[in-house]
mmCIF file of C-alpha atoms in Angstrom:
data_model
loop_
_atom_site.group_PDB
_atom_site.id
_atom_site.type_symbol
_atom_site.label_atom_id
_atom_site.label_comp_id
_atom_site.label_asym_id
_atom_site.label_seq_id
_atom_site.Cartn_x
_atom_site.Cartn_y
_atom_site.Cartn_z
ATOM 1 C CA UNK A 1 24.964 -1.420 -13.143
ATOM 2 C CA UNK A 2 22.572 1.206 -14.332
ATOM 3 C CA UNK A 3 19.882 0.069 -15.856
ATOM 4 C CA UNK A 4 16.649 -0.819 -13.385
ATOM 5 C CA UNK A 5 14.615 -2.718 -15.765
ATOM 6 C CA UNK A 6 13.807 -6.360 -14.457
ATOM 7 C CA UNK A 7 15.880 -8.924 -15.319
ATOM 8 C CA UNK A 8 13.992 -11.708 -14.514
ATOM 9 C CA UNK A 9 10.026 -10.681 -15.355
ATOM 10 C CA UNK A 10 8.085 -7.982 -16.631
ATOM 11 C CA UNK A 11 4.866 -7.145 -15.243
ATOM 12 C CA UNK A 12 1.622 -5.856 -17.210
ATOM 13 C CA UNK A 13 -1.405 -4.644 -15.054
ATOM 14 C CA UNK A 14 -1.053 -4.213 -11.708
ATOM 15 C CA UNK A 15 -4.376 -4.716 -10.504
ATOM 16 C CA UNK A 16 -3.690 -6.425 -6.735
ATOM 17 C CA UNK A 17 -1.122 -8.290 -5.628
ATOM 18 C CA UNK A 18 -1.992 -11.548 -7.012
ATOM 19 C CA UNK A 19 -0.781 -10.552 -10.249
ATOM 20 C CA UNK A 20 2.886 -10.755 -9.211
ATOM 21 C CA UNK A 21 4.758 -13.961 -8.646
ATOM 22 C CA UNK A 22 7.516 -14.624 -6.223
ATOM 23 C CA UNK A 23 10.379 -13.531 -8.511
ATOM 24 C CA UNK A 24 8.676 -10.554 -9.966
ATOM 25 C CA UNK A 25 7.734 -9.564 -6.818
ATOM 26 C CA UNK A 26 11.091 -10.083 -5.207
ATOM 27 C CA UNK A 27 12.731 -8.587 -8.836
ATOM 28 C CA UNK A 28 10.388 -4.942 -8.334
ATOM 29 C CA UNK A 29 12.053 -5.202 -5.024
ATOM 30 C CA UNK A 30 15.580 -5.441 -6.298
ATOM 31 C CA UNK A 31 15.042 -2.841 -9.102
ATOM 32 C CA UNK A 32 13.471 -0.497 -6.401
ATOM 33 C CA UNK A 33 16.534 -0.634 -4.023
ATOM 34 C CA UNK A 34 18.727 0.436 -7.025
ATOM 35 C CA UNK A 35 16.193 2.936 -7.937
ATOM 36 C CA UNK A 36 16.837 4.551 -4.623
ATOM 37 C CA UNK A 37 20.364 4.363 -4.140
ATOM 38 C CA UNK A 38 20.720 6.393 -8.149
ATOM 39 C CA UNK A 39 17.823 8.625 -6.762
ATOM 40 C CA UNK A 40 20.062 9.324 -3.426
ATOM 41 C CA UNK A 41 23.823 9.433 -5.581
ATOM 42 C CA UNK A 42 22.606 11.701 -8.408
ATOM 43 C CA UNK A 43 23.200 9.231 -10.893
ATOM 44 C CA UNK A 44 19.396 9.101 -12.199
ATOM 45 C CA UNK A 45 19.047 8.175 -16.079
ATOM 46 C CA UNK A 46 15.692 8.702 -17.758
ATOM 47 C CA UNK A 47 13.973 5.542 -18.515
ATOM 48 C CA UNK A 48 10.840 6.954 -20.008
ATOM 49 C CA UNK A 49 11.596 9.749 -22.106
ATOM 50 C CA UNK A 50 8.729 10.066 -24.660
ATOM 51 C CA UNK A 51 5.636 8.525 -23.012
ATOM 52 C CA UNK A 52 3.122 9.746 -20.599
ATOM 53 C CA UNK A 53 1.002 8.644 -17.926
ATOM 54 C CA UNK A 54 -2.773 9.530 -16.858
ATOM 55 C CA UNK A 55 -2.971 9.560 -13.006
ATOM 56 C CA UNK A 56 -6.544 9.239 -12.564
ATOM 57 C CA UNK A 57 -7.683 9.829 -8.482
ATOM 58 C CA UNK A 58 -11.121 9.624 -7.470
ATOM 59 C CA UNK A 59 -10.491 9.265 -4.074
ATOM 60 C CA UNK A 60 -7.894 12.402 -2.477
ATOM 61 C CA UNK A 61 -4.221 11.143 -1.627
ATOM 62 C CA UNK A 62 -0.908 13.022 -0.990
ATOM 63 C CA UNK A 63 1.746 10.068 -0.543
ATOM 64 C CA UNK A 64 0.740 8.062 -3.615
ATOM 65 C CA UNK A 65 0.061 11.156 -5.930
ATOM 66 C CA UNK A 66 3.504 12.489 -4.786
ATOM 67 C CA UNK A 67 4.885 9.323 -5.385
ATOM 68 C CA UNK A 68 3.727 8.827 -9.092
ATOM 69 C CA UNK A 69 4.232 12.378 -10.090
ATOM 70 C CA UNK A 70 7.833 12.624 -8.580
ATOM 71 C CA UNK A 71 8.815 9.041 -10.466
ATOM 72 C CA UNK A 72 7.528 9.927 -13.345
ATOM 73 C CA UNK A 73 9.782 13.567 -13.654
ATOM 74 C CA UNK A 74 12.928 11.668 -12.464
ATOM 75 C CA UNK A 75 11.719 8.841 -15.498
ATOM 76 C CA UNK A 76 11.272 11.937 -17.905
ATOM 77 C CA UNK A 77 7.785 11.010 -18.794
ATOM 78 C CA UNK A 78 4.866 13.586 -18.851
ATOM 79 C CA UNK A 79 2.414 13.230 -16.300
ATOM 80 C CA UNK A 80 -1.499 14.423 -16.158
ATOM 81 C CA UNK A 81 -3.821 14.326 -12.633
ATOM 82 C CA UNK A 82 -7.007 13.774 -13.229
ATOM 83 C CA UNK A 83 -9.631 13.862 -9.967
ATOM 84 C CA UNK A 84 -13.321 13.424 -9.686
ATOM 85 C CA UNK A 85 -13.989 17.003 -10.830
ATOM 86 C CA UNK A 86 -11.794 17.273 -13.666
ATOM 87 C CA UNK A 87 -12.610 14.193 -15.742
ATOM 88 C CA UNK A 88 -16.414 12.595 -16.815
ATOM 89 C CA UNK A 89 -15.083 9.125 -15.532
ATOM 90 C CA UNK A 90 -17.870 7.257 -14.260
ATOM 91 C CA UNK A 91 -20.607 10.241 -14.157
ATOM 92 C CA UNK A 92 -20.632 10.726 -17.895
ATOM 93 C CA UNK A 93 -18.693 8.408 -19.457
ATOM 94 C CA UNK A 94 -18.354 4.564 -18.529
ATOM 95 C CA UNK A 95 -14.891 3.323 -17.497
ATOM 96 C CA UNK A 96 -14.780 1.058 -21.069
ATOM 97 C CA UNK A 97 -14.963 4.485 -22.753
ATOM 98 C CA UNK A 98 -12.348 6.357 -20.984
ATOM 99 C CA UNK A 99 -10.289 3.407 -21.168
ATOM 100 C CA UNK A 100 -10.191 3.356 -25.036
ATOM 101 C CA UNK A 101 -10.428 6.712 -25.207
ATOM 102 C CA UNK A 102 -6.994 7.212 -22.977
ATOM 103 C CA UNK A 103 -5.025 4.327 -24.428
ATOM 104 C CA UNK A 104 -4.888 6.580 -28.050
ATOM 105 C CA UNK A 105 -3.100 9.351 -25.863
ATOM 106 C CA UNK A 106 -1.203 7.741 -22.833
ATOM 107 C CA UNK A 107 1.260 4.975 -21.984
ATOM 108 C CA UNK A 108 -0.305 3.836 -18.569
ATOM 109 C CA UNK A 109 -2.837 4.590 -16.318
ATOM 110 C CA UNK A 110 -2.696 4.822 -13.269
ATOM 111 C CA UNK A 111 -6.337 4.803 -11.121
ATOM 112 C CA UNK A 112 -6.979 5.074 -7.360
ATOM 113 C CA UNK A 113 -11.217 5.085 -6.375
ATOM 114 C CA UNK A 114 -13.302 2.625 -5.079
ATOM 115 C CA UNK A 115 -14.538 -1.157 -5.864
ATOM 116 C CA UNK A 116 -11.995 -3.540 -7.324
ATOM 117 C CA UNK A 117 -14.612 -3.650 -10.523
ATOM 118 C CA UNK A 118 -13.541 -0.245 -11.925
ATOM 119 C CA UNK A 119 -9.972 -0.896 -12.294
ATOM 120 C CA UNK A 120 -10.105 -4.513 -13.397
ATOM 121 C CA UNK A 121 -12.754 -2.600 -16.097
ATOM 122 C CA UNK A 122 -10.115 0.119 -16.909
ATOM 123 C CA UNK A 123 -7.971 -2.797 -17.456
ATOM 124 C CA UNK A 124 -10.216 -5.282 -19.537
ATOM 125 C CA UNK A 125 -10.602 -2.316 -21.875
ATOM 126 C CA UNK A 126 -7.310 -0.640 -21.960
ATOM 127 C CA UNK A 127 -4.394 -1.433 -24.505
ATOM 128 C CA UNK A 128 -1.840 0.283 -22.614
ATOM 129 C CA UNK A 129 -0.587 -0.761 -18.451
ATOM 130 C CA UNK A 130 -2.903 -0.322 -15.227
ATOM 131 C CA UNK A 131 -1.881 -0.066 -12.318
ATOM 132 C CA UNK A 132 -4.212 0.138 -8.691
ATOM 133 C CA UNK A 133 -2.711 2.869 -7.046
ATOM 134 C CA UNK A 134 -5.659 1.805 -4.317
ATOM 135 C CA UNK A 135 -9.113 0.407 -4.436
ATOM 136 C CA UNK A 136 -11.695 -0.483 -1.534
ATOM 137 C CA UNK A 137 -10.302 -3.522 -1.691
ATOM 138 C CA UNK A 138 -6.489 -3.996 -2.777
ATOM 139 C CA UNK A 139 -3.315 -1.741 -2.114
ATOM 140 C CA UNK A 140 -0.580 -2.941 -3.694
ATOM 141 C CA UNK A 141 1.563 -0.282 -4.374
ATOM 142 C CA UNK A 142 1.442 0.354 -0.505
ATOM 143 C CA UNK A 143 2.525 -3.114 0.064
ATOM 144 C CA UNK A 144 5.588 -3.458 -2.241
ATOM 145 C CA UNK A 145 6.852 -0.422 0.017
ATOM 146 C CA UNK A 146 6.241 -2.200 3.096
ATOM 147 C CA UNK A 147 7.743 -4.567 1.933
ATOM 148 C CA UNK A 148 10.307 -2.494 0.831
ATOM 149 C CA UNK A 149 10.652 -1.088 4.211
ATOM 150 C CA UNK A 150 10.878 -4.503 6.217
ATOM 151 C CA UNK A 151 13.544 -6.094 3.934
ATOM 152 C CA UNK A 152 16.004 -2.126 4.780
ATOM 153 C CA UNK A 153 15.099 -2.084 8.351
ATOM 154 C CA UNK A 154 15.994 -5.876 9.606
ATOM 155 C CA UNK A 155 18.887 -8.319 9.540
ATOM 156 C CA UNK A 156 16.421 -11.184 8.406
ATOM 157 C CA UNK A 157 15.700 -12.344 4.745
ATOM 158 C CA UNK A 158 11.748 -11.675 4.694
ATOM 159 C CA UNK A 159 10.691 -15.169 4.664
ATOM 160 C CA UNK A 160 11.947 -15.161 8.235
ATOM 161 C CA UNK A 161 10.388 -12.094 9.204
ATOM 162 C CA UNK A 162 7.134 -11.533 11.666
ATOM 163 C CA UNK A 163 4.715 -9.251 10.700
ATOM 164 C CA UNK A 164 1.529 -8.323 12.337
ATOM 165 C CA UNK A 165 -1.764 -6.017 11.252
ATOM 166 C CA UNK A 166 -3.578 -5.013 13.993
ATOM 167 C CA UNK A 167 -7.364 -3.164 13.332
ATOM 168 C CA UNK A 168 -9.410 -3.149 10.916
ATOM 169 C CA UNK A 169 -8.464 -6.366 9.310
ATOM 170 C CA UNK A 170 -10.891 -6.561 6.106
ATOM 171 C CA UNK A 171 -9.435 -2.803 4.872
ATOM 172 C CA UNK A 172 -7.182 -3.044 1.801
ATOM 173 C CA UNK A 173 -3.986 -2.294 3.669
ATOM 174 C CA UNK A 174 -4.624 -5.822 5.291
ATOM 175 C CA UNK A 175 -5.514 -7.516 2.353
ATOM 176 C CA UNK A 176 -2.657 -6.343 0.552
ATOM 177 C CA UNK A 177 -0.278 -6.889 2.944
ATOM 178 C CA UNK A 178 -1.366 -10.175 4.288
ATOM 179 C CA UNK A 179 -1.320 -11.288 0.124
ATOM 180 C CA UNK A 180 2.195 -9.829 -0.094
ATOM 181 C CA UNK A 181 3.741 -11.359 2.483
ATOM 182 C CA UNK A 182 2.266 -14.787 1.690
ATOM 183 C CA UNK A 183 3.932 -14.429 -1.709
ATOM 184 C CA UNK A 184 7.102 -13.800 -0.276
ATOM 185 C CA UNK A 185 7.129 -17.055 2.357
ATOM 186 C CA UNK A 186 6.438 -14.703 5.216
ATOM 187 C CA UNK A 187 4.726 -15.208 8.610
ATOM 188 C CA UNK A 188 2.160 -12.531 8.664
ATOM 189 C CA UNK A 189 -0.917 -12.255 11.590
ATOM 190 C CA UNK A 190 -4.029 -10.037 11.291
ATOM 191 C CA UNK A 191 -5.181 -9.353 14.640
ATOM 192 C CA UNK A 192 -8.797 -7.812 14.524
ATOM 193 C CA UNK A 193 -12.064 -8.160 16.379
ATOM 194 C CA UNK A 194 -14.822 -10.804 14.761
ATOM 195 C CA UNK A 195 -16.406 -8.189 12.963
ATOM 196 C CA UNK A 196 -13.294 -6.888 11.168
ATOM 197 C CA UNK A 197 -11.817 -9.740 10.069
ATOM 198 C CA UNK A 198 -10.535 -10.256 6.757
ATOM 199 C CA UNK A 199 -13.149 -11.872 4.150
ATOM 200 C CA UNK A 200 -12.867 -15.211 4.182
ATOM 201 C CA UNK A 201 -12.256 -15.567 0.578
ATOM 202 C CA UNK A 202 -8.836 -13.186 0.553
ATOM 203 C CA UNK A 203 -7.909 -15.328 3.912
ATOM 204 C CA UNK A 204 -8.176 -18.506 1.783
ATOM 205 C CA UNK A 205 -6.742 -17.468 -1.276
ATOM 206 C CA UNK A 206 -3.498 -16.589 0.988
ATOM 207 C CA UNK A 207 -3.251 -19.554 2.416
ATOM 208 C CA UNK A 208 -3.363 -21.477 -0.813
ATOM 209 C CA UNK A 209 -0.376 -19.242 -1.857
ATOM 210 C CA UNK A 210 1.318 -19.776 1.769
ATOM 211 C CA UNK A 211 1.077 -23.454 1.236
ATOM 212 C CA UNK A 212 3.349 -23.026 -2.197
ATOM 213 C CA UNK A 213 5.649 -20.187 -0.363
ATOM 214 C CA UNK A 214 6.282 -21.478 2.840
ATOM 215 C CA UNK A 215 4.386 -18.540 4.018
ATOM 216 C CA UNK A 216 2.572 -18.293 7.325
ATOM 217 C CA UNK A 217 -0.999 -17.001 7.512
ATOM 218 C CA UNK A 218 -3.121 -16.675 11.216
ATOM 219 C CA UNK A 219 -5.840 -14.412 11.268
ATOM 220 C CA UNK A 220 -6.973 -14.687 15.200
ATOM 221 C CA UNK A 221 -9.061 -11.752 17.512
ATOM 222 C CA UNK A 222 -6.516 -12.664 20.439
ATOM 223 C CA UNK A 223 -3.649 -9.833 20.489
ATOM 224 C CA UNK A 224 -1.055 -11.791 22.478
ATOM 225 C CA UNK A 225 -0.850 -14.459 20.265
ATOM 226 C CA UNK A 226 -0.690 -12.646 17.324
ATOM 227 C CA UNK A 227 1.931 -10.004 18.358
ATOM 228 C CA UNK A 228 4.195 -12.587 19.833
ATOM 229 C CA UNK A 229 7.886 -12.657 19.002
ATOM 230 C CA UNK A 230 6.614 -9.935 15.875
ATOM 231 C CA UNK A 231 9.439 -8.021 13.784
ATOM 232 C CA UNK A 232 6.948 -5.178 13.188
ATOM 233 C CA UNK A 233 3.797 -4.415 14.252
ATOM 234 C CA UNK A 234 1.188 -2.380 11.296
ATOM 235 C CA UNK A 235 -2.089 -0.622 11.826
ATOM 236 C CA UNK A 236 -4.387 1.391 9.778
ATOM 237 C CA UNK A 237 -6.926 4.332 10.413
ATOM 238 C CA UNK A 238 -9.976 2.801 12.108
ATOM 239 C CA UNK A 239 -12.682 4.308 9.523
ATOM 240 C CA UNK A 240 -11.526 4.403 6.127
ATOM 241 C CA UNK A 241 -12.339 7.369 3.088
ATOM 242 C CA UNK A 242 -15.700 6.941 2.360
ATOM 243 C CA UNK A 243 -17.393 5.521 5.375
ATOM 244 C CA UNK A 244 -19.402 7.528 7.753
ATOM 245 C CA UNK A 245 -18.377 9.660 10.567
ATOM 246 C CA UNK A 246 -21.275 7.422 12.602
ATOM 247 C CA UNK A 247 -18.494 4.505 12.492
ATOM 248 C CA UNK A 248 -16.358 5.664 14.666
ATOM 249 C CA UNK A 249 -19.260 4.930 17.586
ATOM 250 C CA UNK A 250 -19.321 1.238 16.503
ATOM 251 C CA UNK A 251 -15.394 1.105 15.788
ATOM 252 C CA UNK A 252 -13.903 2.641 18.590
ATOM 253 C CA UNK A 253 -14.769 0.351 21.648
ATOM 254 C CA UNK A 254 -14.362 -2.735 19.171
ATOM 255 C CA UNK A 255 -11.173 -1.398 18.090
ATOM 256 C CA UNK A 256 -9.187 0.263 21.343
ATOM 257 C CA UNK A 257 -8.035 -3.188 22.605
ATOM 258 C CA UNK A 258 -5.998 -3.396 19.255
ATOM 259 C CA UNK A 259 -4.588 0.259 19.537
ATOM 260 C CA UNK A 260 -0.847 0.226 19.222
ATOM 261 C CA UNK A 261 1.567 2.158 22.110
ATOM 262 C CA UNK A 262 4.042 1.480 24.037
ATOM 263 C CA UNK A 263 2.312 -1.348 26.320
ATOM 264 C CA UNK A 264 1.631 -3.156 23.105
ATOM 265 C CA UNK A 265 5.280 -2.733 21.254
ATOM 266 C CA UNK A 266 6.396 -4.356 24.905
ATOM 267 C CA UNK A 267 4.080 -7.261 24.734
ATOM 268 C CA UNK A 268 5.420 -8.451 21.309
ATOM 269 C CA UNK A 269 8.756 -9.702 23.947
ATOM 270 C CA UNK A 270 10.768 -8.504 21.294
ATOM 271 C CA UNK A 271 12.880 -5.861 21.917
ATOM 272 C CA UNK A 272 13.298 -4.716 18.788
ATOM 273 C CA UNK A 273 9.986 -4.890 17.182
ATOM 274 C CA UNK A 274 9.584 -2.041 14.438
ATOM 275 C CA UNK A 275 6.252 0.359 13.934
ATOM 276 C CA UNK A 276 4.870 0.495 10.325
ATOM 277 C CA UNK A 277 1.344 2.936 9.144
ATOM 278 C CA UNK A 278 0.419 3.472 5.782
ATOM 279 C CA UNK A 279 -0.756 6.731 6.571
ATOM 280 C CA UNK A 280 -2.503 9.279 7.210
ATOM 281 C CA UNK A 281 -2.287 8.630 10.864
ATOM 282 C CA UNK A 282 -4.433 10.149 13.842
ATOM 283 C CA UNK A 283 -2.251 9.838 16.088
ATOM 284 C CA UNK A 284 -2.528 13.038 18.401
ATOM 285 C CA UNK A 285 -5.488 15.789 18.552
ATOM 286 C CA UNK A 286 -3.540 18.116 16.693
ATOM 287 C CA UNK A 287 -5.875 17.446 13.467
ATOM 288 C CA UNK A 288 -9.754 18.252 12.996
ATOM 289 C CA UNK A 289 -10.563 14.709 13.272
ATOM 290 C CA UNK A 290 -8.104 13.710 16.187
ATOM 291 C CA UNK A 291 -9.064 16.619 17.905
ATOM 292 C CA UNK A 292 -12.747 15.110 18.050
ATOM 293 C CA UNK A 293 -11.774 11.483 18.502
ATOM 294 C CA UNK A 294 -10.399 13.040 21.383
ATOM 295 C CA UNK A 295 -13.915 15.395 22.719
ATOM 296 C CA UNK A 296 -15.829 12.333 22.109
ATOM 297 C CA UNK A 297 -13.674 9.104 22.791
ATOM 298 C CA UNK A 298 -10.814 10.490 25.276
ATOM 299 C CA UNK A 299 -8.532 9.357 23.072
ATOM 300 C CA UNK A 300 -5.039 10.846 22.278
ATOM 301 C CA UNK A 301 -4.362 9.388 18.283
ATOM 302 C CA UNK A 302 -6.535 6.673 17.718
ATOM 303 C CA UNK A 303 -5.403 3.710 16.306
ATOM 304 C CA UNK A 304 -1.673 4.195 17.543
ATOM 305 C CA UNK A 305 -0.282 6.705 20.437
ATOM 306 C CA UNK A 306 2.040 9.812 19.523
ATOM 307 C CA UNK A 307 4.366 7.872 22.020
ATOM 308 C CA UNK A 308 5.155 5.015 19.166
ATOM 309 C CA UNK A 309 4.580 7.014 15.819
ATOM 310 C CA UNK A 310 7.406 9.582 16.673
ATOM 311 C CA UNK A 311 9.280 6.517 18.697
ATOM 312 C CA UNK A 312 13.043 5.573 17.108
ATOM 313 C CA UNK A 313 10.830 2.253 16.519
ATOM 314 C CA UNK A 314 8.709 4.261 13.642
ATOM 315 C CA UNK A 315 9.514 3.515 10.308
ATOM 316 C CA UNK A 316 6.438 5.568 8.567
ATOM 317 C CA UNK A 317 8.534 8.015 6.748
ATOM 318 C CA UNK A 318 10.413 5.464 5.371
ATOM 319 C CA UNK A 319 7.309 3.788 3.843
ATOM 320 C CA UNK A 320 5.938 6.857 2.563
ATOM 321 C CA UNK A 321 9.504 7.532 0.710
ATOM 322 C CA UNK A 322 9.428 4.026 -0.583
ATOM 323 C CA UNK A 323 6.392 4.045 -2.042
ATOM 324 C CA UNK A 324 7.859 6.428 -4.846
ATOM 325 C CA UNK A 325 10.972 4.180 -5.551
ATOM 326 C CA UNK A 326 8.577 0.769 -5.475
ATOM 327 C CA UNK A 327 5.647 2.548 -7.774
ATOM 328 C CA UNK A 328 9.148 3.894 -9.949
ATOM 329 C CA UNK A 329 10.206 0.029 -10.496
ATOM 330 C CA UNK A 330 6.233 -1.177 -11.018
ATOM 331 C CA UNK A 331 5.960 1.340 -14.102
ATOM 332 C CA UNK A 332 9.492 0.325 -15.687
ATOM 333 C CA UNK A 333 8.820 -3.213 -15.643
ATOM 334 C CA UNK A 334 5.409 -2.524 -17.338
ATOM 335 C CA UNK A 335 6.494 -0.227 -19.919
ATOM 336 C CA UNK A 336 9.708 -1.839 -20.478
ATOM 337 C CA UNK A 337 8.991 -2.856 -23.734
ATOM 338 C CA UNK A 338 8.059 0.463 -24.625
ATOM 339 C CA UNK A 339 11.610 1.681 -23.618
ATOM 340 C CA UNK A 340 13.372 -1.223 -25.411
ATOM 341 C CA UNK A 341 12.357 0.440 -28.763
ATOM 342 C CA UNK A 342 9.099 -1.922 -29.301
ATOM 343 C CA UNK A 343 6.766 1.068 -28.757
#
């Protein structure tokens, strides 16, 4: 077999992960492990020869820029970067406009930045795909490689596998992955302190989907519970791009009770339980900002202990390499038409 386009559904937009159903979902999966193995044996054919892409970031990124721009050579599609400084979006020119505008030039968009409302307007007003390559709110790109990631790195089928976030539970890491996994039937915990818990509307709206799925969805503050018997354990940076330096006074004593090392990968009582980080990670001092978490907190890494990120348990590299061969399958299912000869 060499062709990678979805058999069973083709996505448009990819705006969070509500807009993919079990099979599609579980389809970009399928396509994305063939997608790697062809990457890995040489065997790569060009899929999108002829169309290009905008890449519009307003917010800086090195995993899921690489990952668009390296899918899109393999593809054979033409590729443009746009940041905050090299575009008028949303200074001079209102996301409606640029949307119009870049639909008479480009075959997809793809747009990382801030609230939820500017790519859902990109979308509204665009005639070609959008996909969220991460908003304030939603990250599903980083999700389908988590997924990705779990389903390679256990003997289970997903629905049987325990994943927990622990952190900063209303980021978009948590959202996305607590959404994801509730598609898929999973049992998925968010461990975070009262404050940091995941809006109760995203909480809800996964456990309406969990109750069609089969899923299982605790959110809880108390650690043991959720880390029992877990598959992997996740975290996330405690102050996300954007936010204030000043958080990390209020975060940091709310948050070290949730920090992941070895003490906690022992607690889960299973002895193989698995590491997972979106990244970037502080997770020694050798960095500007870990060496002040460090000077101010007396903390070595932050949200997880340079003990467990470089542990045999880590599987971070492999979700940062995934997220090229996941975001590879999104854009073929969405411009499959387009490569069908219905452009």
């Amino acid at each position: 077999m060499t062709t990678a386009t979805p058999q069973t559904a083709t996505i448009g937009h990819l705006l969070r992960d509500t807009d993919l159903s079990r099979p599609a979902y579980e389809q970009l999966l399928a396509d994305a492990t063939l997608l790697k193995h062809q990457r890995a044996s040489g065997t790569i054919v060009p899929r999108l020869l002829g169309l290009n892409i905008a890449v519009i970031f307003e917010k800086p990124s090195t995993r899921t820029r690489s990952a668009f721009e390296v899918a899109l050579h393999d593809e054979g599609a033409g590729c443009t970067y746009m940041d905050s400084a090299s575009s008028h979006l949303g200074s001079s020119e209102s996301f409606e406009d640029t949307a119009k505008v870049l639909s008479r030039f480009y075959d997809g968009i793809a747009y990382r930045g801030f609230g939820q409302n500017s790519v859902n307007e990109l979308a509204n007003h665009a005639s070609i795909p959008v996909w969220n390559a991460l908003t304030n709110e939603w990250h599903p790109t980083q999700a389908l490689a988590d997924m990705l990631t779990m389903m390679e790195t256990t003997t289970k089928p997903l629905q049987d596998v325990i994943v927990c976030f622990l952190g900063d539970g209303h980021d978009n890491v948590a959202n996305s992955l607590m959404t994801s996994a509730a598609i898929l039937g999973m049992d998925v915990r968010i461990a975070a302190p009262a404050p940091l818990q995941p809006d109760p509307a995203v909480v809800a709206a996964a456990q309406d989907i969990a109750a069609q799925s089969g899923a299982r969805v605790t959110v809880t503050t108390d650690v043991d519970e959720a880390i029992a018997r877990a598959d992997f354990l996740y975290t996330d940076v405690w102050v996300s791009m954007g936010e204030s330096e000043e958080s990390w006074d209020h975060r940091v004593p709310l948050l070290t009770p949730y920090r992941v090392d070895a003490a906690m990968m022992s607690r889960t009582g299973n002895p193989k339980t698995q590491f997972l980080h979106c990244l970037p990670s502080i997770h020694d001092s050798t960095t500007a900002l870990g060496k002040k978490i460090f000077n101010r907190y007396g903390l070595n890494g932050a949200e997880v202990s340079n003990e467990v990120f470089h542990s045999t348990a880590s599987r971070v590299y492999d979700q940062a390499e995934n997220r090229m061969h996941t975001i590879k399958a999104v854009m073929l299912s969405s411009l499959a038409s387009m490569t069908q000869g219905d452009r």
